[in-house]
Amino acid sequence: MPETRTIADLALEVRSKNAGPFWVTMELFMRDAAGYALVADPGFLNGPVVARLYGVDAGAVQIFRLPALNVVKISFPRPVSQGSLRDRDIHAGQHHVPLAQLAVLTGSGGR
Amino acid sequence: MRTMTDVRILAPTGMLGAGFPPETLTRGLELGADVIAVDGGSTDSGPYYLGSGTAKTAAAAVARDLRLLLRAAASAGIPLIIGSCGTSGTDSGVDWVAGIAREILASEGLDLRIATIYSEQQAASLGGDLDRIHPLPPAGELDTATLASCTHIVGMMGHEPIVAALEGGADVVLAGRATDTALAAAYPLMKGLPAGPVWHAAKIVECGGQCTTDPRAGGVLATVDATGFTIEPLDPGNACTPTSVAAHMLYETVNPFSMREPAGTIVVSDATYQALDDRRVRVEGSRFEPAEQHTIKLEGARITGYETMSFTAIRDPHILGQIDTWAALLRKMIGEWVTRTLGLADGDYAIDLRLYGYDAILDEIEPDRRPPKEVGVMLLVRAAEQATATAVAKVVNPLMLHLPTPDMSYLPSLAFATSPAETERGAVYEFVLNHVVDVDSPTSLFRVHLPEAGDA
């Protein structure tokens, strides 16, 4: 039975923030190359997965992979206009959590 | 004066008024700083500041930082450049910072010439040539009604108006809305250093110590030369590492490899980051690709209505065990009571009901819906008039005090946080422009007020 862990378990930091008033951007700072390889795998983390987590259009999701930093960066248009009646996170600083809690399957030797 | 084969940019803090240790300036001057650059604003805290033309920072905090900065610039005889004055860079923001600066110069007996640059735009003037205005994703085409609805519109200047102010004899440049990078880029570009290293260095230093391993320990110094730049923190105990510097390209950017400026695009996909020792990093290989068309980004905000807030709280486990049912009942009864009492239709007002402690922050995408221990219930009401928003909140008040769950045979009393329960929030705003305008001259949208002869 493989152990179920989350992205947060394998990361130094997972963060989110506005990138200007109309975009939100998130970064997964992974602990090592093995963790990076897991989250950089387009079969695991891709536009439709992000779209499902955040209720946004998959076609608008941009994913950047930076192996030198063990970082995957994800940007998409802010689903709620900044500062509007429905905006509960003005800086979009707490919206990393659904991504950070995404389960990854790691076997005994990783992959 | 030393020949300018290199320029040393001192970036003490990410925002004027955020504070920094005085030693960060002392150390920067010891290392031979040629210019001090400080950002005074951001859109990051929302549309209110641009919409209302007021600052996020306290005057006393701005004055504290400015006093140290003006003393340092005067003692070293180097220019001080501050951009996006007053948070959003409106004309009122520039005048506000300039007023504080002039008081300090007078009280300190400092002899510095101030130039101001205004970046506010008129809707009618922009609307006269809509063909030159283009949307940025995810925005759509712009119309004159949207422009006219803005309470304030600013254009984001590049380095050119700042260079014009410096060449006009300014010791201190107080600019309206500017790109964060333009402030640090202006002086080295004026001294003829190459655009690739200048712009990349300017991006890395824009948030002061954010590119170090301890962002709370003060600012940084970037030395730009013909082939690249070297960056070091100003606190001797702090460090820049290749990772901390490279990672700053990720911060608050959509794309970490390229960034558009008015005059072109910073491209860092081929940049190399090399540790010179355990606290200094050398960066080479950055490029700046000039654009065929010079563009100025516009920011605008308009009033969406007036809000009133009310806040109560629940600790009773019985209600918390069925908090979704309770909240659904509250929403339904708000609609009924408001219609019955005030005669308002759905379109006359809007509410947002937030269950803090349960799912307020993430709302529909909250993955964890276990019963909470306590919940803060925030009601926000928005209407076209403040009085209407407050009337709705007052009509709802008995529900937020006594609403039971459907299975309770008595009325509970819930925990209002304040008396009165309602707080009027005044006008609320939204950003409506995400567009660029084609310009023939990089300075044409900006008004540079040079120091008068004998000014000081």
PDB file of N, CA, C and O in Angstrom, chain B residues 190-230:
ATOM      1  N   MET B 190      20.588  56.195 -17.737  1.00  0.00           N
ATOM      2  CA  MET B 190      21.036  57.554 -18.058  1.00  0.00           C
ATOM      3  C   MET B 190      22.558  57.609 -18.172  1.00  0.00           C
ATOM      4  O   MET B 190      23.110  58.363 -18.974  1.00  0.00           O
ATOM      5  N   LYS B 191      23.239  56.774 -17.388  1.00  0.00           N
ATOM      6  CA  LYS B 191      24.706  56.761 -17.413  1.00  0.00           C
ATOM      7  C   LYS B 191      25.243  55.819 -18.484  1.00  0.00           C
ATOM      8  O   LYS B 191      26.441  55.539 -18.527  1.00  0.00           O
ATOM      9  N   GLY B 192      24.362  55.271 -19.317  1.00  0.00           N
ATOM     10  CA  GLY B 192      24.817  54.520 -20.488  1.00  0.00           C
ATOM     11  C   GLY B 192      25.077  53.050 -20.254  1.00  0.00           C
ATOM     12  O   GLY B 192      25.675  52.381 -21.112  1.00  0.00           O
ATOM     13  N   LEU B 193      24.660  52.516 -19.126  1.00  0.00           N
ATOM     14  CA  LEU B 193      24.878  51.084 -18.902  1.00  0.00           C
ATOM     15  C   LEU B 193      23.895  50.271 -19.733  1.00  0.00           C
ATOM     16  O   LEU B 193      22.813  50.738 -20.084  1.00  0.00           O
ATOM     17  N   PRO B 194      24.271  49.026 -20.072  1.00  0.00           N
ATOM     18  CA  PRO B 194      23.448  48.256 -21.013  1.00  0.00           C
ATOM     19  C   PRO B 194      22.095  47.829 -20.417  1.00  0.00           C
ATOM     20  O   PRO B 194      21.990  47.500 -19.240  1.00  0.00           O
ATOM     21  N   ALA B 195      21.083  47.831 -21.288  1.00  0.00           N
ATOM     22  CA  ALA B 195      19.699  47.650 -20.840  1.00  0.00           C
ATOM     23  C   ALA B 195      19.457  46.280 -20.206  1.00  0.00           C
ATOM     24  O   ALA B 195      18.699  46.181 -19.243  1.00  0.00           O
ATOM     25  N   GLY B 196      20.052  45.218 -20.723  1.00  0.00           N
ATOM     26  CA  GLY B 196      19.783  43.864 -20.197  1.00  0.00           C
ATOM     27  C   GLY B 196      20.091  43.763 -18.710  1.00  0.00           C
ATOM     28  O   GLY B 196      19.203  43.482 -17.890  1.00  0.00           O
ATOM     29  N   PRO B 197      21.362  43.997 -18.325  1.00  0.00           N
ATOM     30  CA  PRO B 197      21.682  43.935 -16.888  1.00  0.00           C
ATOM     31  C   PRO B 197      20.934  44.973 -16.054  1.00  0.00           C
ATOM     32  O   PRO B 197      20.529  44.695 -14.919  1.00  0.00           O
ATOM     33  N   VAL B 198      20.734  46.180 -16.603  1.00  0.00           N
ATOM     34  CA  VAL B 198      20.065  47.235 -15.828  1.00  0.00           C
ATOM     35  C   VAL B 198      18.652  46.805 -15.450  1.00  0.00           C
ATOM     36  O   VAL B 198      18.247  46.865 -14.284  1.00  0.00           O
ATOM     37  N   TRP B 199      17.874  46.359 -16.434  1.00  0.00           N
ATOM     38  CA  TRP B 199      16.472  46.031 -16.152  1.00  0.00           C
ATOM     39  C   TRP B 199      16.354  44.811 -15.254  1.00  0.00           C
ATOM     40  O   TRP B 199      15.484  44.747 -14.383  1.00  0.00           O
ATOM     41  N   HIS B 200      17.214  43.823 -15.468  1.00  0.00           N
ATOM     42  CA  HIS B 200      17.128  42.638 -14.613  1.00  0.00           C
ATOM     43  C   HIS B 200      17.496  43.005 -13.173  1.00  0.00           C
ATOM     44  O   HIS B 200      16.820  42.609 -12.220  1.00  0.00           O
ATOM     45  N   ALA B 201      18.557  43.803 -13.009  1.00  0.00           N
ATOM     46  CA  ALA B 201      18.937  44.244 -11.662  1.00  0.00           C
ATOM     47  C   ALA B 201      17.791  45.029 -11.028  1.00  0.00           C
ATOM     48  O   ALA B 201      17.474  44.858  -9.847  1.00  0.00           O
ATOM     49  N   ALA B 202      17.137  45.880 -11.835  1.00  0.00           N
ATOM     50  CA  ALA B 202      16.050  46.705 -11.310  1.00  0.00           C
ATOM     51  C   ALA B 202      14.893  45.841 -10.829  1.00  0.00           C
ATOM     52  O   ALA B 202      14.258  46.123  -9.812  1.00  0.00           O
ATOM     53  N   LYS B 203      14.607  44.763 -11.562  1.00  0.00           N
ATOM     54  CA  LYS B 203      13.546  43.847 -11.128  1.00  0.00           C
ATOM     55  C   LYS B 203      13.945  43.145  -9.825  1.00  0.00           C
ATOM     56  O   LYS B 203      13.120  42.988  -8.913  1.00  0.00           O
ATOM     57  N   ILE B 204      15.200  42.736  -9.728  1.00  0.00           N
ATOM     58  CA  ILE B 204      15.623  41.991  -8.538  1.00  0.00           C
ATOM     59  C   ILE B 204      15.601  42.864  -7.280  1.00  0.00           C
ATOM     60  O   ILE B 204      15.293  42.386  -6.188  1.00  0.00           O
ATOM     61  N   VAL B 205      15.908  44.172  -7.411  1.00  0.00           N
ATOM     62  CA  VAL B 205      15.977  45.022  -6.214  1.00  0.00           C
ATOM     63  C   VAL B 205      14.650  45.713  -5.874  1.00  0.00           C
ATOM     64  O   VAL B 205      14.563  46.400  -4.863  1.00  0.00           O
ATOM     65  N   GLU B 206      13.615  45.516  -6.710  1.00  0.00           N
ATOM     66  CA  GLU B 206      12.394  46.321  -6.538  1.00  0.00           C
ATOM     67  C   GLU B 206      11.749  46.148  -5.173  1.00  0.00           C
ATOM     68  O   GLU B 206      11.049  47.038  -4.699  1.00  0.00           O
ATOM     69  N   CYS B 207      11.932  44.997  -4.545  1.00  0.00           N
ATOM     70  CA  CYS B 207      11.324  44.788  -3.232  1.00  0.00           C
ATOM     71  C   CYS B 207      12.381  44.805  -2.128  1.00  0.00           C
ATOM     72  O   CYS B 207      12.215  44.141  -1.095  1.00  0.00           O
ATOM     73  N   GLY B 208      13.468  45.516  -2.333  1.00  0.00           N
ATOM     74  CA  GLY B 208      14.504  45.608  -1.310  1.00  0.00           C
ATOM     75  C   GLY B 208      15.065  44.232  -0.985  1.00  0.00           C
ATOM     76  O   GLY B 208      15.570  43.531  -1.857  1.00  0.00           O
ATOM     77  N   GLY B 209      14.942  43.853   0.298  1.00  0.00           N
ATOM     78  CA  GLY B 209      15.553  42.609   0.757  1.00  0.00           C
ATOM     79  C   GLY B 209      14.808  41.332   0.402  1.00  0.00           C
ATOM     80  O   GLY B 209      15.209  40.248   0.823  1.00  0.00           O
ATOM     81  N   GLN B 210      13.741  41.444  -0.378  1.00  0.00           N
ATOM     82  CA  GLN B 210      12.964  40.249  -0.754  1.00  0.00           C
ATOM     83  C   GLN B 210      13.818  39.199  -1.477  1.00  0.00           C
ATOM     84  O   GLN B 210      13.525  38.009  -1.427  1.00  0.00           O
ATOM     85  N   CYS B 211      14.896  39.620  -2.134  1.00  0.00           N
ATOM     86  CA  CYS B 211      15.741  38.681  -2.890  1.00  0.00           C
ATOM     87  C   CYS B 211      16.865  38.096  -2.032  1.00  0.00           C
ATOM     88  O   CYS B 211      17.779  37.468  -2.562  1.00  0.00           O
ATOM     89  N   THR B 212      16.797  38.316  -0.708  1.00  0.00           N
ATOM     90  CA  THR B 212      17.826  37.773   0.188  1.00  0.00           C
ATOM     91  C   THR B 212      17.251  36.590   0.962  1.00  0.00           C
ATOM     92  O   THR B 212      16.060  36.288   0.870  1.00  0.00           O
ATOM     93  N   THR B 213      18.104  35.955   1.777  1.00  0.00           N
ATOM     94  CA  THR B 213      17.606  34.825   2.566  1.00  0.00           C
ATOM     95  C   THR B 213      16.851  35.286   3.806  1.00  0.00           C
ATOM     96  O   THR B 213      16.147  34.502   4.430  1.00  0.00           O
ATOM     97  N   ASP B 214      16.965  36.584   4.182  1.00  0.00           N
ATOM     98  CA  ASP B 214      16.201  37.129   5.312  1.00  0.00           C
ATOM     99  C   ASP B 214      15.619  38.485   4.931  1.00  0.00           C
ATOM    100  O   ASP B 214      16.219  39.535   5.190  1.00  0.00           O
ATOM    101  N   PRO B 215      14.431  38.468   4.295  1.00  0.00           N
ATOM    102  CA  PRO B 215      13.864  39.715   3.768  1.00  0.00           C
ATOM    103  C   PRO B 215      13.596  40.780   4.833  1.00  0.00           C
ATOM    104  O   PRO B 215      13.396  41.941   4.499  1.00  0.00           O
ATOM    105  N   ARG B 216      13.600  40.408   6.120  1.00  0.00           N
ATOM    106  CA  ARG B 216      13.313  41.410   7.152  1.00  0.00           C
ATOM    107  C   ARG B 216      14.556  42.185   7.585  1.00  0.00           C
ATOM    108  O   ARG B 216      14.473  43.085   8.404  1.00  0.00           O
ATOM    109  N   ALA B 217      15.727  41.815   7.030  1.00  0.00           N
ATOM    110  CA  ALA B 217      16.989  42.399   7.526  1.00  0.00           C
ATOM    111  C   ALA B 217      17.467  43.586   6.700  1.00  0.00           C
ATOM    112  O   ALA B 217      18.660  43.852   6.629  1.00  0.00           O
ATOM    113  N   GLY B 218      16.553  44.352   6.091  1.00  0.00           N
ATOM    114  CA  GLY B 218      16.978  45.549   5.365  1.00  0.00           C
ATOM    115  C   GLY B 218      17.169  45.290   3.888  1.00  0.00           C
ATOM    116  O   GLY B 218      16.779  44.242   3.368  1.00  0.00           O
ATOM    117  N   GLY B 219      17.767  46.277   3.184  1.00  0.00           N
ATOM    118  CA  GLY B 219      17.785  46.288   1.729  1.00  0.00           C
ATOM    119  C   GLY B 219      18.997  45.660   1.086  1.00  0.00           C
ATOM    120  O   GLY B 219      19.733  44.894   1.716  1.00  0.00           O
ATOM    121  N   VAL B 220      19.184  45.999  -0.197  1.00  0.00           N
ATOM    122  CA  VAL B 220      20.266  45.417  -1.000  1.00  0.00           C
ATOM    123  C   VAL B 220      20.944  46.498  -1.834  1.00  0.00           C
ATOM    124  O   VAL B 220      20.403  47.581  -2.049  1.00  0.00           O
ATOM    125  N   LEU B 221      22.149  46.162  -2.312  1.00  0.00           N
ATOM    126  CA  LEU B 221      22.884  47.017  -3.243  1.00  0.00           C
ATOM    127  C   LEU B 221      23.188  46.195  -4.487  1.00  0.00           C
ATOM    128  O   LEU B 221      23.718  45.087  -4.391  1.00  0.00           O
ATOM    129  N   ALA B 222      22.816  46.742  -5.655  1.00  0.00           N
ATOM    130  CA  ALA B 222      23.126  46.084  -6.925  1.00  0.00           C
ATOM    131  C   ALA B 222      24.151  46.931  -7.681  1.00  0.00           C
ATOM    132  O   ALA B 222      23.956  48.139  -7.823  1.00  0.00           O
ATOM    133  N   THR B 223      25.233  46.325  -8.120  1.00  0.00           N
ATOM    134  CA  THR B 223      26.252  47.019  -8.905  1.00  0.00           C
ATOM    135  C   THR B 223      26.146  46.540 -10.349  1.00  0.00           C
ATOM    136  O   THR B 223      26.401  45.366 -10.638  1.00  0.00           O
ATOM    137  N   VAL B 224      25.720  47.453 -11.235  1.00  0.00           N
ATOM    138  CA  VAL B 224      25.511  47.095 -12.643  1.00  0.00           C
ATOM    139  C   VAL B 224      26.729  47.534 -13.448  1.00  0.00           C
ATOM    140  O   VAL B 224      27.215  48.660 -13.283  1.00  0.00           O
ATOM    141  N   ASP B 225      27.231  46.654 -14.301  1.00  0.00           N
ATOM    142  CA  ASP B 225      28.355  47.033 -15.160  1.00  0.00           C
ATOM    143  C   ASP B 225      28.092  46.578 -16.589  1.00  0.00           C
ATOM    144  O   ASP B 225      26.957  46.221 -16.933  1.00  0.00           O
ATOM    145  N   ALA B 226      29.121  46.542 -17.417  1.00  0.00           N
ATOM    146  CA  ALA B 226      28.926  46.299 -18.852  1.00  0.00           C
ATOM    147  C   ALA B 226      28.443  44.887 -19.155  1.00  0.00           C
ATOM    148  O   ALA B 226      27.802  44.649 -20.183  1.00  0.00           O
ATOM    149  N   THR B 227      28.722  43.925 -18.296  1.00  0.00           N
ATOM    150  CA  THR B 227      28.399  42.535 -18.636  1.00  0.00           C
ATOM    151  C   THR B 227      27.353  41.882 -17.730  1.00  0.00           C
ATOM    152  O   THR B 227      26.935  40.759 -17.994  1.00  0.00           O
ATOM    153  N   GLY B 228      26.951  42.572 -16.666  1.00  0.00           N
ATOM    154  CA  GLY B 228      25.963  41.958 -15.773  1.00  0.00           C
ATOM    155  C   GLY B 228      25.797  42.794 -14.530  1.00  0.00           C
ATOM    156  O   GLY B 228      26.035  44.007 -14.551  1.00  0.00           O
ATOM    157  N   PHE B 229      25.371  42.134 -13.449  1.00  0.00           N
ATOM    158  CA  PHE B 229      25.303  42.860 -12.176  1.00  0.00           C
ATOM    159  C   PHE B 229      25.618  41.933 -11.015  1.00  0.00           C
ATOM    160  O   PHE B 229      25.524  40.709 -11.134  1.00  0.00           O
ATOM    161  N   THR B 230      26.050  42.582  -9.910  1.00  0.00           N
ATOM    162  CA  THR B 230      26.355  41.858  -8.687  1.00  0.00           C
ATOM    163  C   THR B 230      25.433  42.388  -7.604  1.00  0.00           C
ATOM    164  O   THR B 230      25.230  43.599  -7.497  1.00  0.00           O
TER     165      THR B 230
END
